[in-house]
Coordinates of C-alpha atoms in Angstrom, one line a residue:
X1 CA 18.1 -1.1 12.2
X2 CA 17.8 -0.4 15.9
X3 CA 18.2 -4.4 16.8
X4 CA 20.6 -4.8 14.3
X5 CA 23.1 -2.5 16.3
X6 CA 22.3 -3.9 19.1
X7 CA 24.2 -7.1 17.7
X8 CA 27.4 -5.7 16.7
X9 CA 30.7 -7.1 17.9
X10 CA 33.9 -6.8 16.6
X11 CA 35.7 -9.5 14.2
X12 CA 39.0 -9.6 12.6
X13 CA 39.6 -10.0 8.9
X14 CA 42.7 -11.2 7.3
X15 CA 43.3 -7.8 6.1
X16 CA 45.4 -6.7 8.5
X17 CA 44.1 -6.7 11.7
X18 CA 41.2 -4.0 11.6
X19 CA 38.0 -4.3 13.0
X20 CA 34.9 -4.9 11.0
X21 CA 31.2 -4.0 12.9
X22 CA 29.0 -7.2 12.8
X23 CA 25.7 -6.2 11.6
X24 CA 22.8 -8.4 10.1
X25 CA 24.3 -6.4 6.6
X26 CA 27.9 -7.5 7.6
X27 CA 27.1 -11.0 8.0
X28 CA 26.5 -12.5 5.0
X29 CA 29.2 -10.3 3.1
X30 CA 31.7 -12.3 1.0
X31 CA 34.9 -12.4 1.4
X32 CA 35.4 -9.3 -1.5
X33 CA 32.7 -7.1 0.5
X34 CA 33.7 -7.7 4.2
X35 CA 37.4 -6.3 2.5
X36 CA 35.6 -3.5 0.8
X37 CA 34.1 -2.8 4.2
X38 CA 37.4 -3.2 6.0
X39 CA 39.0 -0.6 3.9
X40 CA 36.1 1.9 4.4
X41 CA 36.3 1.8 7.8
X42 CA 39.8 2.0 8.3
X43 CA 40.2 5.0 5.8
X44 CA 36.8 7.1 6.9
X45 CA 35.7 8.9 9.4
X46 CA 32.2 9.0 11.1
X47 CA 30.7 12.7 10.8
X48 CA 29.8 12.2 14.7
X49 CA 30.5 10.5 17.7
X50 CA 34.0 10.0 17.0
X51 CA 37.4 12.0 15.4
X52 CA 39.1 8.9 14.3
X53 CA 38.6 6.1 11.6
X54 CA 35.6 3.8 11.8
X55 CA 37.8 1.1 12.2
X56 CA 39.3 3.2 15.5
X57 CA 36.0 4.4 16.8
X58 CA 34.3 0.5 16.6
X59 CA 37.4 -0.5 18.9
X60 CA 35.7 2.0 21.8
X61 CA 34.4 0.0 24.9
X62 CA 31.5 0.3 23.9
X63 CA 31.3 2.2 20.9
X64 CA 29.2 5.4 19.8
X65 CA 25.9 4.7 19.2
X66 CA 26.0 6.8 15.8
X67 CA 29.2 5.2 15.2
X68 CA 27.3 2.1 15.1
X69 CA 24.3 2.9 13.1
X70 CA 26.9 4.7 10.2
X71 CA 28.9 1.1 10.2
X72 CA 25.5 -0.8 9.6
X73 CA 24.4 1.6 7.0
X74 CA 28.1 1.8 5.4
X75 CA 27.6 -2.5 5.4
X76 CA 24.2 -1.9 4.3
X77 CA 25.4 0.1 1.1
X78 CA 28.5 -2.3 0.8
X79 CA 25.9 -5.4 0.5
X80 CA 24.2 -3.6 -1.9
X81 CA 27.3 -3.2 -4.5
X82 CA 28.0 0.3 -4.4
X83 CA 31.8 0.6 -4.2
X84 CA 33.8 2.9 -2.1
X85 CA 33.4 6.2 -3.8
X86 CA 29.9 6.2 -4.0
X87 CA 29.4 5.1 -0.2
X88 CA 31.9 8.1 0.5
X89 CA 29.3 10.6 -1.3
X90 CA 26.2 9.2 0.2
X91 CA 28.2 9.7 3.6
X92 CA 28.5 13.3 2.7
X93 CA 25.1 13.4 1.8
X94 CA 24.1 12.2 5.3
X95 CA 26.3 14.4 7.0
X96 CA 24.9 16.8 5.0
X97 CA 21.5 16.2 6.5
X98 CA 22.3 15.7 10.0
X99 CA 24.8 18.4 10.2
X100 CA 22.8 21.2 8.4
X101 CA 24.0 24.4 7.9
X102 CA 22.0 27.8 6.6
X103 CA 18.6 28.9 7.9
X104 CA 15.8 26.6 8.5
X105 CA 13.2 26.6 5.9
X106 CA 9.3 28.0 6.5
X107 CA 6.9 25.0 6.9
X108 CA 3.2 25.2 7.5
X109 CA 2.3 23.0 10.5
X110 CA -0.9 22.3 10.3
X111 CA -2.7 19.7 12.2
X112 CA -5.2 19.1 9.9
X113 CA -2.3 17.5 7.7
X114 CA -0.3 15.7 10.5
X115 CA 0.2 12.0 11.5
X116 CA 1.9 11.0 14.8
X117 CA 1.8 12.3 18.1
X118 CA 1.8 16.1 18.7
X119 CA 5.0 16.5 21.2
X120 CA 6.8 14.2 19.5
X121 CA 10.0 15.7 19.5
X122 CA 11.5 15.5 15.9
X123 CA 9.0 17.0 12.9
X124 CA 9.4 15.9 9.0
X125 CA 7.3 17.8 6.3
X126 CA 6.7 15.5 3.4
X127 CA 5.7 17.8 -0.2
X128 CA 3.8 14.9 -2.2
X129 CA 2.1 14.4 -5.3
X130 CA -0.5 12.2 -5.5
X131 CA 0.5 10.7 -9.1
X132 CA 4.5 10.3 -7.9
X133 CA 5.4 6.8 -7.8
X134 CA 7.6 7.6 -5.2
X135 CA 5.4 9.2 -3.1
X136 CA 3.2 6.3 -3.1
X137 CA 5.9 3.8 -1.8
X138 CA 7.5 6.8 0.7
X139 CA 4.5 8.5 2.2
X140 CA 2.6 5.4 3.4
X141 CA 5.7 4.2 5.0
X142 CA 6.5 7.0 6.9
X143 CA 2.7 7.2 7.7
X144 CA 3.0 3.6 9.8
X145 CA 6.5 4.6 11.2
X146 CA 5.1 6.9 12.5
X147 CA 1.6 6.4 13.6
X148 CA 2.3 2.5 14.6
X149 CA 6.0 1.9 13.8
X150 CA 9.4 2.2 15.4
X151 CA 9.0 6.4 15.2
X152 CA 5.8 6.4 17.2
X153 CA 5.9 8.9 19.7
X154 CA 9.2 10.1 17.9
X155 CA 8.5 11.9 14.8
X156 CA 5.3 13.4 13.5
X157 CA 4.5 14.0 10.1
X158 CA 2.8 16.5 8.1
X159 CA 1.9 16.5 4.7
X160 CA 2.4 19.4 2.1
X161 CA 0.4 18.7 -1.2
X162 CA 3.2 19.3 -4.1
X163 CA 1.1 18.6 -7.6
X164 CA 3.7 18.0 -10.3
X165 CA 3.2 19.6 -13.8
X166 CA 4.5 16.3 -15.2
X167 CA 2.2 14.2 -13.8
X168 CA -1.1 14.2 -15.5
X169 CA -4.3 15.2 -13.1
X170 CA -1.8 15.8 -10.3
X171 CA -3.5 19.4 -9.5
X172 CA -7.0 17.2 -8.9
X173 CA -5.0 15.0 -6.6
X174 CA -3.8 17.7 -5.0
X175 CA -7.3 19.3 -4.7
X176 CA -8.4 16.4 -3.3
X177 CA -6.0 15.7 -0.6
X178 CA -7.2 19.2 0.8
X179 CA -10.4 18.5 0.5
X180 CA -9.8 15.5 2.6
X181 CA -8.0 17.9 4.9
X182 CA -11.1 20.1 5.4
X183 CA -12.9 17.6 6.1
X184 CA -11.1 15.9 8.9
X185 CA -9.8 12.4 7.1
X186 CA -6.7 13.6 5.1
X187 CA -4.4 10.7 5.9
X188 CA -7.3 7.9 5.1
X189 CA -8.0 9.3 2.0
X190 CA -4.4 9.8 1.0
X191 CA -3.7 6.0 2.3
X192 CA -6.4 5.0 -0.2
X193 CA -5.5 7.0 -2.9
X194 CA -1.7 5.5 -3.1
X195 CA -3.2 2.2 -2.4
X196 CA -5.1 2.7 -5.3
X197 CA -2.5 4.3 -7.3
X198 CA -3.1 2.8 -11.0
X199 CA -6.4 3.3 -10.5
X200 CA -6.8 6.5 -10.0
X201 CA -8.8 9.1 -12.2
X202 CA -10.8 12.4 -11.3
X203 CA -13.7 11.0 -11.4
X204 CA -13.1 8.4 -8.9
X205 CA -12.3 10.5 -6.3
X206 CA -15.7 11.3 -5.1
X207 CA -16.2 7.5 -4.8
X208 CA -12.7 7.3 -2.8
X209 CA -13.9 9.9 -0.5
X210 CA -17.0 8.0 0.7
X211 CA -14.6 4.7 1.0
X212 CA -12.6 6.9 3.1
X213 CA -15.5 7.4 5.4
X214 CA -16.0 11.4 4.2
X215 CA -19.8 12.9 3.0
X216 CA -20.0 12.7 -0.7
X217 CA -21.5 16.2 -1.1
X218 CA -19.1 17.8 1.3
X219 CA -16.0 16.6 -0.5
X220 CA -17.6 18.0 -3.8
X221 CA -18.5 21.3 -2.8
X222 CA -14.5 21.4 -1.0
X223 CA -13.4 20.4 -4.0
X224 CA -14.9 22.7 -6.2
X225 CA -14.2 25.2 -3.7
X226 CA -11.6 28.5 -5.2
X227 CA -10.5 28.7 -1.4
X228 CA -9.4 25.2 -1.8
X229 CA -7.2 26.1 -5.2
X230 CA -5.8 28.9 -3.3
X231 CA -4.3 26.8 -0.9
X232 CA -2.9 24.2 -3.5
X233 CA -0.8 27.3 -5.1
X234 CA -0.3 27.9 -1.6
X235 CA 1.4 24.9 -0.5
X236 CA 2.5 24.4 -4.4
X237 CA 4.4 28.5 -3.9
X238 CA 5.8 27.3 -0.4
X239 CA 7.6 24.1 -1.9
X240 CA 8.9 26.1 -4.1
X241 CA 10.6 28.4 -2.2
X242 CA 11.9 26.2 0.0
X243 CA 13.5 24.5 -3.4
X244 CA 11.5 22.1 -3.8
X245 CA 11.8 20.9 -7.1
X246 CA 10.7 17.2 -6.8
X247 CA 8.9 14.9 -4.9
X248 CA 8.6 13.2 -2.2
X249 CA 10.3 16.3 -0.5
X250 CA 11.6 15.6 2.7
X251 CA 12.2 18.4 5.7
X252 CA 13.5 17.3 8.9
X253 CA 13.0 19.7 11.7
X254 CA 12.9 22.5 9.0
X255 CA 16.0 21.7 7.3
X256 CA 15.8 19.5 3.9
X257 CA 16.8 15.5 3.4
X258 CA 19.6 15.2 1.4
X259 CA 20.0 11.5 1.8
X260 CA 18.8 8.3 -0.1
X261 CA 15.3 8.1 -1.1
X262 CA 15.2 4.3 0.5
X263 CA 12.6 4.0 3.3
X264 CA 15.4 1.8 5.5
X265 CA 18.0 4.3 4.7
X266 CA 14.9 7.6 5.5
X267 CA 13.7 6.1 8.4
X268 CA 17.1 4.8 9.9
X269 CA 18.6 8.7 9.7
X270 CA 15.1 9.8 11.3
X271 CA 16.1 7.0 14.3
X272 CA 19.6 9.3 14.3
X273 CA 17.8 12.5 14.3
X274 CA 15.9 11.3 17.0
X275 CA 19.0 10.5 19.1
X276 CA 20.4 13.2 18.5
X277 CA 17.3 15.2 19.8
X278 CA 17.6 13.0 23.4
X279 CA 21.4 13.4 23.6
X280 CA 21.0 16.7 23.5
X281 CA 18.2 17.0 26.3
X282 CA 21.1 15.1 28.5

């Protein structure tokens, strides 16, 4: 997303004679989509960065750098076929996220359970179960944005095990991931266990452990552990109050991710919260 904002110029459409941001997602829009874009920006307004339209704010020399990445997303969206009333919600849903208001919830930050650099200065807290199909797609993805990606040194991660009653064998999952924990090679283990995701059973996971370079015998006897339950309803109670009622469950910098569950669209507002962080420092 970053490069593709780096790209944008401005165009004129025969609608008028607004403005639409060029973007790798504006490009190839038909004719009927660049006009469904056109209206969008020239009716809404970006929730930062600027007080006017879109369409006004893109005409800035040069524009806002949010201003920029909401046009790309709003193209994004457009390309996508959602129509002008559901791109206006998701907006709000954004906004929503990046413009939080109420207390911040209570996370435990522990490194045992993180991924990314330390100091980097923006922190998400992912609740996961190991059987959610979304969680398999989400939580690997963030785990390379942030470890090797374009959030290195940006945004660390910690994981929050989150077993779902209707997931079958999802509290062994969950045992397992703090087992992992315990034993010093949580995210390997998770890695593998999404990896292997239609594979997985209870009485595999020894097996997976040793493939995930931890002692056989160790991961048993943490397994079988009743310190290592407690902590699941632990982390399980925690989600809960903090309203977590599904997963993946996303927390950025304590306060909860209202937006699509997309990995462009998740990782593209963690790039704004990012900003937004070094703006600030300015």
């Amino acid at each position: 997303m970053k490069k593709h904002l780096l790209i944008i110029t401005a165009v004129f459409l025969g609608l008028g004679r607004t403005s639409l941001a060029q973007t790798r997602a504006c490009d190839g829009l038909p004719a009927d989509k660049k006009a469904l874009a056109n209206e969008i920006f020239a009716a809404l307004h970006p929730y930062d960065g600027c007080d006017e339209t879109f369409a006004r704010c893109l005409e800035a020399k040069p524009p806002k750098p949010v201003v920029l990445r909401l046009a790309a997303d709003i193209c994004r969206q457009v390309k996508a076929g959602q129509d002008r009333k559901q791109i206006e919600h998701a907006l709000s849903r954004r906004a929503q996220t990046m413009l939080p208001t109420g207390p911040r919830a209570v996370l435990t930050l522990d490194d045992a359970f993180r991924a990314g650099t330390a100091d980097a200065p923006v922190t998400v807290v992912v609740y996961a179960c190991t059987r959610c199909p979304f969680c398999k797609i989400v939580v690997p993805a963030l785990y390379v944005a942030v470890t090797d990606g374009p959030l290195a040194g940006k945004v660390r991660l910690y994981l929050r095990p989150f077993p779902l009653k209707s997931h079958p064998n999802s509290t062994e999952g969950g045992l397992a991931l703090l087992s992992a924990a315990k034993l010093g090679r949580l995210w390997p283990f998770t890695l593998l266990v999404y990896k292997r995701f239609d594979s997985f059973a209870p009485t595999v996971l020894p097996e997976w452990a040793v493939a995930a370079g931890i002692d056989r015998a160790a991961f048993e006897r943490a397994f079988s552990d009743p310190k290592t339950r407690d902590e699941l309803v632990a982390s399980k109670q925690e989600g809960l109050r903090n309203k977590v009622t599904a997963t993946p469950g996303l927390f950025i910098d304590g306060w909860p991710y209202l937006y699509e569950m997309n990995t462009e669209a998740m990782l593209d507002v963690l790039e704004e919260a990012y900003d937004a962080k070094v703006a600030a420092r300015k």
